[in-house]
Short mmCIF file of C-alpha atoms and ligand atoms in Angstrom, two decimals:
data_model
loop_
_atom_site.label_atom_id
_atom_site.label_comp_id
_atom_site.label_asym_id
_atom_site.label_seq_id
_atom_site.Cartn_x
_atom_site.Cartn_y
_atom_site.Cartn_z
CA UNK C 151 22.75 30.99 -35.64
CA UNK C 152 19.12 31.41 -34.92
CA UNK C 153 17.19 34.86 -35.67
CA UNK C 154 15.15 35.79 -32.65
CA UNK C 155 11.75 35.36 -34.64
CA UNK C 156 12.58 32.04 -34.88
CA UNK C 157 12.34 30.81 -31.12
CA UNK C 158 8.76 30.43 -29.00
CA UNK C 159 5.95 32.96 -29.49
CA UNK C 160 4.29 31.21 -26.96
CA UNK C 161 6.21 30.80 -23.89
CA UNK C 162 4.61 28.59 -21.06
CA UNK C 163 7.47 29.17 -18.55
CA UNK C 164 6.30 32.69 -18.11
CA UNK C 165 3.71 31.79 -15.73
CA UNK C 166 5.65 29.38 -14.22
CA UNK C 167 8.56 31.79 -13.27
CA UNK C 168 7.71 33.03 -10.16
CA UNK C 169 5.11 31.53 -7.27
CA UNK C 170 2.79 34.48 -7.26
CA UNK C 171 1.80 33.23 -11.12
CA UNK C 172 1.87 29.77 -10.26
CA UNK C 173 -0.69 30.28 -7.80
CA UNK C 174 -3.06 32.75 -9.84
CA UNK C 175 -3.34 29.97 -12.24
CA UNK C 176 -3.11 27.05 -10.37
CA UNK C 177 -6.26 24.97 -11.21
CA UNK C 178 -7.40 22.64 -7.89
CA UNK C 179 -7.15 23.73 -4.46
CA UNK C 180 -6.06 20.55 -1.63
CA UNK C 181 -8.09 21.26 1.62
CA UNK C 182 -9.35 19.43 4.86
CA UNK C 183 -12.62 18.84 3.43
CA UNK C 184 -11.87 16.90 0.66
CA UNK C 185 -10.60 14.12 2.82
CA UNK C 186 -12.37 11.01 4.63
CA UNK C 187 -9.96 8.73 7.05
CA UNK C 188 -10.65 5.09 7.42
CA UNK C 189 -10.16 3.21 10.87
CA UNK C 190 -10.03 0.05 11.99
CA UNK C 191 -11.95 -0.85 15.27
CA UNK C 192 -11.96 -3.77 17.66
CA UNK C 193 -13.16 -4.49 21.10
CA UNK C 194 -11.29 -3.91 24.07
CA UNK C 195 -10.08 -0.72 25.72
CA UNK C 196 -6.87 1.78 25.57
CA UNK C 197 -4.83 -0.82 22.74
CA UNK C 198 -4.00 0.16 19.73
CA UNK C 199 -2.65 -2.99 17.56
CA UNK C 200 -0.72 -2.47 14.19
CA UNK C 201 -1.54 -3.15 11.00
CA UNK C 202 1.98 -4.75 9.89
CA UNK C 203 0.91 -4.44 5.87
CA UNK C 204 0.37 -0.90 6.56
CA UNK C 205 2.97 0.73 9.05
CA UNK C 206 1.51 3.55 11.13
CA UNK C 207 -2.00 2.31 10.90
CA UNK C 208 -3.28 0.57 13.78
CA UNK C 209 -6.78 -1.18 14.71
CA UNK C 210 -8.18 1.15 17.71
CA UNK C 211 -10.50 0.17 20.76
CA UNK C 212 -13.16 2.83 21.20
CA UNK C 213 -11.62 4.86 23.21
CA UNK C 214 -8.84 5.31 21.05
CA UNK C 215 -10.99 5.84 18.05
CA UNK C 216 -12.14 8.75 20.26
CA UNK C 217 -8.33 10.03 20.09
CA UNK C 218 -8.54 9.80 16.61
CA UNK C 219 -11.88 11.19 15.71
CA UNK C 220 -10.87 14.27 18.36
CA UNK C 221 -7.89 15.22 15.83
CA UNK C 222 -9.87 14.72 12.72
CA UNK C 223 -11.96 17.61 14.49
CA UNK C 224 -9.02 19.92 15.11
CA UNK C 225 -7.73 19.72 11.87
CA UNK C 226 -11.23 20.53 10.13
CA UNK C 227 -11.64 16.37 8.36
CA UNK C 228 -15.21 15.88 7.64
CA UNK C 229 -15.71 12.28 8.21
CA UNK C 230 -14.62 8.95 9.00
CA UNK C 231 -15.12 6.14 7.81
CA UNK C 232 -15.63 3.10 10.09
CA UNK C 233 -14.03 -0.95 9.20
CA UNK C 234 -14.54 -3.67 12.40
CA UNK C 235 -11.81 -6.13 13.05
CA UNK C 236 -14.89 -8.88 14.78
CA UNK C 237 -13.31 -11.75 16.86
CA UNK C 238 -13.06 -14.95 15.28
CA UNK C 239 -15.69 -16.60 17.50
CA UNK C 240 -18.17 -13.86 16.37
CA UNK C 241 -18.08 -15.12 12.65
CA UNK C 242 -20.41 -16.98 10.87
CA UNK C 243 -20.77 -17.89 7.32
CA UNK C 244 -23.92 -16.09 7.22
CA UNK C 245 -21.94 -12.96 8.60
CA UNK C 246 -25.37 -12.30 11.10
CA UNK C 247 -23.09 -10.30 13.37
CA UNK C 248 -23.10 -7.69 11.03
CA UNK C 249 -26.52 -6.81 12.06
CA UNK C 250 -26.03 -6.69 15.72
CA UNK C 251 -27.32 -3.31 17.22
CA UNK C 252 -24.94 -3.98 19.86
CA UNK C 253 -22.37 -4.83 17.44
CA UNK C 254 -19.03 -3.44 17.80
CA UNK C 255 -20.01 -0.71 15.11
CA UNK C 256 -22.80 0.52 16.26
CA UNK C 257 -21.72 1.03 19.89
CA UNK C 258 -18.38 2.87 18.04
CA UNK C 259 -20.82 5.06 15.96
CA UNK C 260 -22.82 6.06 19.27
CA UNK C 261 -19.93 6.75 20.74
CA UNK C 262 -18.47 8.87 18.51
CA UNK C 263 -21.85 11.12 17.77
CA UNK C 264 -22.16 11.49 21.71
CA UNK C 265 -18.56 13.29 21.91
CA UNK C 266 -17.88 15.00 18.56
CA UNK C 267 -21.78 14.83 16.82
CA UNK C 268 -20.36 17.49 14.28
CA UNK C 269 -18.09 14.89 12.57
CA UNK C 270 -19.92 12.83 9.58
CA UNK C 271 -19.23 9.28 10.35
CA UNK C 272 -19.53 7.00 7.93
CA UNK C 273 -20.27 2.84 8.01
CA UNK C 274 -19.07 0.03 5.68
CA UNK C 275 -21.64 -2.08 4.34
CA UNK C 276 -20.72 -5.81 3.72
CA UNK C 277 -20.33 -8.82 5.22
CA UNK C 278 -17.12 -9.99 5.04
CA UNK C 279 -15.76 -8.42 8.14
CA UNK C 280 -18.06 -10.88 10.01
CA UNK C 281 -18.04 -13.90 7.09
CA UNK C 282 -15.97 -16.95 8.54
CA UNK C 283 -15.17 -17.40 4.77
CA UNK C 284 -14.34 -13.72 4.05
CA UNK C 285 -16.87 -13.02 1.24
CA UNK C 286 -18.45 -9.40 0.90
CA UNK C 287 -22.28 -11.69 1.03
CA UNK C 288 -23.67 -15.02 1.69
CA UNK C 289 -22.64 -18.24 -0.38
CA UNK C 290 -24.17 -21.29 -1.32
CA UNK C 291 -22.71 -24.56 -1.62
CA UNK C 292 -20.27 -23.69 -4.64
CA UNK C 293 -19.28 -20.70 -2.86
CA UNK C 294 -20.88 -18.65 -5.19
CA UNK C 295 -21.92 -15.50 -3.19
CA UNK C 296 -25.43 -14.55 -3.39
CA UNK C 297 -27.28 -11.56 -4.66
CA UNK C 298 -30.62 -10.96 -3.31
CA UNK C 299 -30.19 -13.48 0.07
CA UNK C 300 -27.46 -11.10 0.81
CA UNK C 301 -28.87 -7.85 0.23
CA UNK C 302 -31.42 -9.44 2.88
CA UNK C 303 -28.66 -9.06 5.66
CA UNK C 304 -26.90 -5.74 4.23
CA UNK C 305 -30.45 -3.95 5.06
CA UNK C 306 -30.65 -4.90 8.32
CA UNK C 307 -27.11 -4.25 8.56
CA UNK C 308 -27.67 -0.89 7.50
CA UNK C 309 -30.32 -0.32 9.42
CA UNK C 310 -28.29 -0.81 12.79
CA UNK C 311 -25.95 1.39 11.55
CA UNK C 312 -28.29 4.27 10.82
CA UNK C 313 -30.14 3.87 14.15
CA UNK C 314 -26.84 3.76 16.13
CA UNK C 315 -26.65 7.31 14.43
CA UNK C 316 -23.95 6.93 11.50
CA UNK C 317 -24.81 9.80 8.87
CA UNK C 318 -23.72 7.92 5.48
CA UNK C 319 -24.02 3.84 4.68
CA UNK C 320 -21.44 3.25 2.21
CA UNK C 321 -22.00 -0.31 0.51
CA UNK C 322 -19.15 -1.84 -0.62
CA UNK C 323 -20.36 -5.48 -1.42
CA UNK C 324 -21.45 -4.91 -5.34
CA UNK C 325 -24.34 -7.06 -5.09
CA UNK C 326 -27.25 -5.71 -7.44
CA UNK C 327 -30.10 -3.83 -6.56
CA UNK C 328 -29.06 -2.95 -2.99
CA UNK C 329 -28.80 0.59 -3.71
CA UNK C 330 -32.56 0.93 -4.75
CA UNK C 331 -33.44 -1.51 -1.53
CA UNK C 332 -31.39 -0.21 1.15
CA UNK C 333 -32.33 3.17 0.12
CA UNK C 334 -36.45 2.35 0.23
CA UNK C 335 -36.35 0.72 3.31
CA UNK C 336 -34.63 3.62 5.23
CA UNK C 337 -37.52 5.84 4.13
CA UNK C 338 -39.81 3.46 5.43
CA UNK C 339 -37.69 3.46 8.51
CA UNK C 340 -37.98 7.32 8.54
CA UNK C 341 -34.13 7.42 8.26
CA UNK C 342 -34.57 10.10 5.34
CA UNK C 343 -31.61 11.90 6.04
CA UNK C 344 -29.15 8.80 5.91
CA UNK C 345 -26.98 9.23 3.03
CA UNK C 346 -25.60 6.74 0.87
CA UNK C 347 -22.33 6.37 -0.55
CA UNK C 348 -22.34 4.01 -2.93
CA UNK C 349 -19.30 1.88 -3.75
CA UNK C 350 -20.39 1.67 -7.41
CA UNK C 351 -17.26 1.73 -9.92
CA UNK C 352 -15.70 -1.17 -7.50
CA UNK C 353 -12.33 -3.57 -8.81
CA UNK C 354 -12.01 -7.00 -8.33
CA UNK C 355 -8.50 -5.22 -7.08
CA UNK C 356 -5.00 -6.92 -5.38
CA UNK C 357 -4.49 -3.36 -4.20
CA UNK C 358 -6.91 -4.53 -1.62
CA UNK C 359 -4.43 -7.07 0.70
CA UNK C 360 -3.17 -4.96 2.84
CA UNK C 361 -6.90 -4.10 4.46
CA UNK C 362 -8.01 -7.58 4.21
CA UNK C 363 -5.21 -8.25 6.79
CA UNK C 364 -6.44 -4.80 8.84
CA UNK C 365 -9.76 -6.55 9.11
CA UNK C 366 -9.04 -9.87 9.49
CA UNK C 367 -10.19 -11.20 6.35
CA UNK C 368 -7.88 -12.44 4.48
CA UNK C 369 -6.42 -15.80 5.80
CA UNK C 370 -10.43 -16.76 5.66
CA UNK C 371 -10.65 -15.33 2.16
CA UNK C 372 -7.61 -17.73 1.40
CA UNK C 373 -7.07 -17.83 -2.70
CA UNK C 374 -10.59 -17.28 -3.51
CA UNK C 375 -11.10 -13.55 -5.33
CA UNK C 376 -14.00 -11.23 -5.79
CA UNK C 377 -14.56 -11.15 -9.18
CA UNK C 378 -18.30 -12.91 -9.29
CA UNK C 379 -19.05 -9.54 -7.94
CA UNK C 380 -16.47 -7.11 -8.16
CA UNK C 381 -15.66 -5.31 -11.29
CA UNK C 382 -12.96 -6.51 -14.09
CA UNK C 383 -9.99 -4.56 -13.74
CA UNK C 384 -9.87 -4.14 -17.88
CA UNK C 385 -13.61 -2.33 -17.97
CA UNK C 386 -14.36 1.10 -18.12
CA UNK C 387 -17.89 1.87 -19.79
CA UNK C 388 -19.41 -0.80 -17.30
CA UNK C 389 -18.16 1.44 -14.15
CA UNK C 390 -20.86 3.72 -15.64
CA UNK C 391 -23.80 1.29 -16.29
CA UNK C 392 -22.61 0.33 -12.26
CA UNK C 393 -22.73 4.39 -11.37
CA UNK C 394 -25.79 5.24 -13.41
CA UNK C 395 -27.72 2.41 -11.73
CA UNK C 396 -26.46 3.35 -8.34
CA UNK C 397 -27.73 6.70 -8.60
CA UNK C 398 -30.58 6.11 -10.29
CA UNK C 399 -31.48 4.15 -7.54
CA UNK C 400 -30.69 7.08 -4.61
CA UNK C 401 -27.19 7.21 -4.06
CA UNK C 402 -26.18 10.54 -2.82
CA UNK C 403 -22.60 9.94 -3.62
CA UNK C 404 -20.36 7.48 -6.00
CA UNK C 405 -17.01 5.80 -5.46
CA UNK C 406 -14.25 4.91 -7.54
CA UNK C 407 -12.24 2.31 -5.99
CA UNK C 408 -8.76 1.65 -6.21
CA UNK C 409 -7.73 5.24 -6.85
CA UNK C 410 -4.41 6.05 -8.75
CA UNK C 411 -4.73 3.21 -11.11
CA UNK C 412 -8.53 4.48 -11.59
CA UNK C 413 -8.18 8.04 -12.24
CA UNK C 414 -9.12 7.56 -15.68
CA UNK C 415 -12.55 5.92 -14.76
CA UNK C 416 -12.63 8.55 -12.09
CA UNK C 417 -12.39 11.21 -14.29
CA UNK C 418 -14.89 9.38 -16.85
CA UNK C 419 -17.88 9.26 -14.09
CA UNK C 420 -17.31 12.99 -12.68
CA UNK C 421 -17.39 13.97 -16.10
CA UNK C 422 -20.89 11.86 -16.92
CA UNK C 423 -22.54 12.22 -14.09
CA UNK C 424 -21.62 15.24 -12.06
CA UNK C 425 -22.66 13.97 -9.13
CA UNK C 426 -20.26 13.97 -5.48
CA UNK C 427 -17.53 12.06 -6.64
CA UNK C 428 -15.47 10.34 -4.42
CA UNK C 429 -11.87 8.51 -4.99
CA UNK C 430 -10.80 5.39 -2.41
CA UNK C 431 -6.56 5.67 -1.86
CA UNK C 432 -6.68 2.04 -0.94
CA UNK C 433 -4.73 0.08 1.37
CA UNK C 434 -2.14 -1.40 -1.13
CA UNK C 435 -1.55 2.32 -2.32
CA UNK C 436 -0.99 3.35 1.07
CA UNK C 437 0.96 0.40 1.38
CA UNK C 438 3.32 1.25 -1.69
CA UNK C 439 4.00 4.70 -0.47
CA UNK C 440 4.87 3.72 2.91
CA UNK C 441 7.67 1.31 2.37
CA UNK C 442 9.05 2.77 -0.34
CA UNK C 443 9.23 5.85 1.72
CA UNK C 444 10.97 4.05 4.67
CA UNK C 445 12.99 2.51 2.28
CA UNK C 446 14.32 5.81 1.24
CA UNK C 447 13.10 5.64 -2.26
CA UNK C 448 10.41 8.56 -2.42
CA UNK C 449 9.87 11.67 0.03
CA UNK C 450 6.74 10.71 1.63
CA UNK C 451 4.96 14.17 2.21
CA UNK C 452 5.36 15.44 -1.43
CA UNK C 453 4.59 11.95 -3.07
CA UNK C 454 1.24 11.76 -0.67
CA UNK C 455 0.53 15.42 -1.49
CA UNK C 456 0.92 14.98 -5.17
CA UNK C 457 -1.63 12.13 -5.23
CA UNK C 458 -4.37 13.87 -3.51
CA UNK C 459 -4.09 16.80 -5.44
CA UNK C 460 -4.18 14.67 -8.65
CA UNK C 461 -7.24 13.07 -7.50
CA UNK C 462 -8.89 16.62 -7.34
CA UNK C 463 -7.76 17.12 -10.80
CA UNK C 464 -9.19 13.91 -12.02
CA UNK C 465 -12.77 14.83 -10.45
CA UNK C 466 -12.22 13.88 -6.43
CA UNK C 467 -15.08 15.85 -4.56
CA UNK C 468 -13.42 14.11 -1.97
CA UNK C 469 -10.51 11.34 -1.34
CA UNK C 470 -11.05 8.45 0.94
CA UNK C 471 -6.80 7.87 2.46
CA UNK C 472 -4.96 6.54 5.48
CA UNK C 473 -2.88 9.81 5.28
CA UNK C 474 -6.21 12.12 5.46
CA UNK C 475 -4.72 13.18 9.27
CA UNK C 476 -1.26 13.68 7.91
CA UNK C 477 -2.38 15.43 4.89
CA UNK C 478 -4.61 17.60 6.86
CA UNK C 479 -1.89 18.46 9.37
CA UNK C 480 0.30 19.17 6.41
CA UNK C 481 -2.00 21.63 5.37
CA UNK C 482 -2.69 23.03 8.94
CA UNK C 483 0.80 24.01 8.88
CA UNK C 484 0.82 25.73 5.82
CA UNK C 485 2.71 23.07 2.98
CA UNK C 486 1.90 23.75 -0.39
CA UNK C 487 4.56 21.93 -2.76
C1 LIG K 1514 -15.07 -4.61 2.10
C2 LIG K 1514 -14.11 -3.56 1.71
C3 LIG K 1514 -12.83 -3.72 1.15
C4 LIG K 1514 -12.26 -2.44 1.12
C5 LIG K 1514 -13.21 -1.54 1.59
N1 LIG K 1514 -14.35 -2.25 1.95
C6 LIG K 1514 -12.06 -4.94 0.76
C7 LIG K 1514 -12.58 -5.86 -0.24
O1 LIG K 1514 -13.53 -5.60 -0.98
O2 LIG K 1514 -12.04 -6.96 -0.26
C8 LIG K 1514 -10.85 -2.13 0.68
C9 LIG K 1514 -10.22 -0.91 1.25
C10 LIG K 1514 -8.75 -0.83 1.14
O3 LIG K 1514 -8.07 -1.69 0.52
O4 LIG K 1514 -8.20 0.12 1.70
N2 LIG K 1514 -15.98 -5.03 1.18
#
């Protein structure tokens, strides 16, 4: 037999016996405004069209988007974050569409700021939406994508976007140097208040297929990967070369992109650089949580709710996810685990 001074001095479970002391010393707090939703737009009017990788996400016409962007503002979600699904005949290997100020984005961003102008909206910057080969830039002959010829087309790009009236340019193409460019040229431009979200700690990730499908990319992409320009899975210290150059070179915000199987390098640039953080639940995450979940496997709401509240643990100022509407709705109605 045991003598009492022999069991815990310590005892952890004290804390955790009742809900009132859980929540005094619960650490990170889940709310609206850590969460961004992406959408998918195309052309047309009143269709939504599934995404069949990623069940109960569909591509939206305009008018739908409206829907969309109309709950986001009931249930208190910053921003959203804008990806084009272009027609087939409007792609190019030189991607020019992309800088179209009657592009499908920019007439989605105008329309958007006209009905809700309180909601941040937010642009993608590469090229492979609009790439007949599916490559974030240009390529030459090889197919090797290139750096400075592309950052040529991302500017003006950008520049559409900002003067259809998005609020942050978020490059996602990891070519070098486009930061410090994009940035000078929309203070040229007079765009000062543009922010920039840069997509700096970026994967050459597989967690990416189910978006490249979304957008229409990925029977163009074929086998070819990302990884002349997109980080090595197996790096951490060179996401924070990537982040330190990005903000050194006036990024208001950072990425880290995929999320769960980043939180480490996550955690690792929030703790360097304390700057706005920001995590990207990617499409093959969503993806994974989805079917398993229809499957039976996992309950859906807790699994989703877990993960974003991780991500504010690891660092998240805020969480890029499909599920930012249900999460937010979740919230709205009061869930807490
Ligand atoms: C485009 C881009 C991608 C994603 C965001 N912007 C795909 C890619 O780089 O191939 C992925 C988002 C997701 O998987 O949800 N450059």
């Amino acid at each position: 037999m045991q003598t009492l001074g022999a069991y815990p001095s310590v005892r952890m479970r004290r804390m955790r016996h009742d809900d009132f002391s859980r929540r005094l010393m619960r650490e990170n707090v889940l709310t609206a405004n850590d969460l961004i939703l992406p959408v998918f737009v195309m052309e047309g009017t009143s269709r939504r069209e599934p995404v069949p990788s990623m069940p109960g996400v569909d591509r939206l016409t305009i008018d739908e988007l409206l829907k969309v962007a109309g709950e986001c503002v009931e249930y208190g979600i910053p921003m959203l974050a804008l990806f084009p699904h272009i027609e087939d005949d409007l792609k190019t290997p030189d991607g020019r569409e992309a800088a179209n100020p009657d592009g499908l984005i920019p007439r989605a961003v105008k329309a958007l700021k006209a009905a809700y102008p309180q909601l941040g909206i937010m642009c993608d910057v590469a090229l492979d939406p609009y790439t007949t080969h599916g490559q974030d830039g240009l390529i030459d002959e090889t197919g090797y994508i290139l750096n400075d010829e592309t950052i040529e087309v991302l500017v003006e790009q950008v520049l559409a976007q900002a003067r259809a009236g998005a609020d942050v340019v978020a490059p996602s193409d990891m070519m070098d140097g486009r930061i410090g460019i994009i940035r000078d040229r929309l203070e040229k431009e007079g765009l000062i208040h543009t922010r920039i979200m840069a997509y700096s700690a970026k994967y050459a990730s597989c967690y990416y297929g189910p978006f490249r499908d979304a957008v229409g990319s990925s029977s163009n992409l074929g086998k070819s990967n990302k990884a002349v320009y997109q980080q090595d899975p197996a790096n951490g210290d060179e996401a924070l070369w990537e982040v330190g150059l990005d903000l050194a070179e006036g990024a208001d915000m950072v990425m880290v992109k995929p999320g769960v199987p980043y939180l480490d390098v996550l955690w690792r640039v929030k703790e360097e650089f304390k700057a706005p953080t920001f995590a990207y639940h990617v499409s093959g995450e969503y993806a994974m949580i989805k079917f398993a979940a229809m499957a039976g496997a996992i309950d859906e709401k807790k699994i989703v709710y877990e993960t974003m509240v991780c991500f504010k643990r690891a660092g998240a100022d805020g969480i890029l996810t499909y599920y930012a509407l249900d999460v937010a709705r979740w919230i709205k109605e009061g869930y807490s685990y």
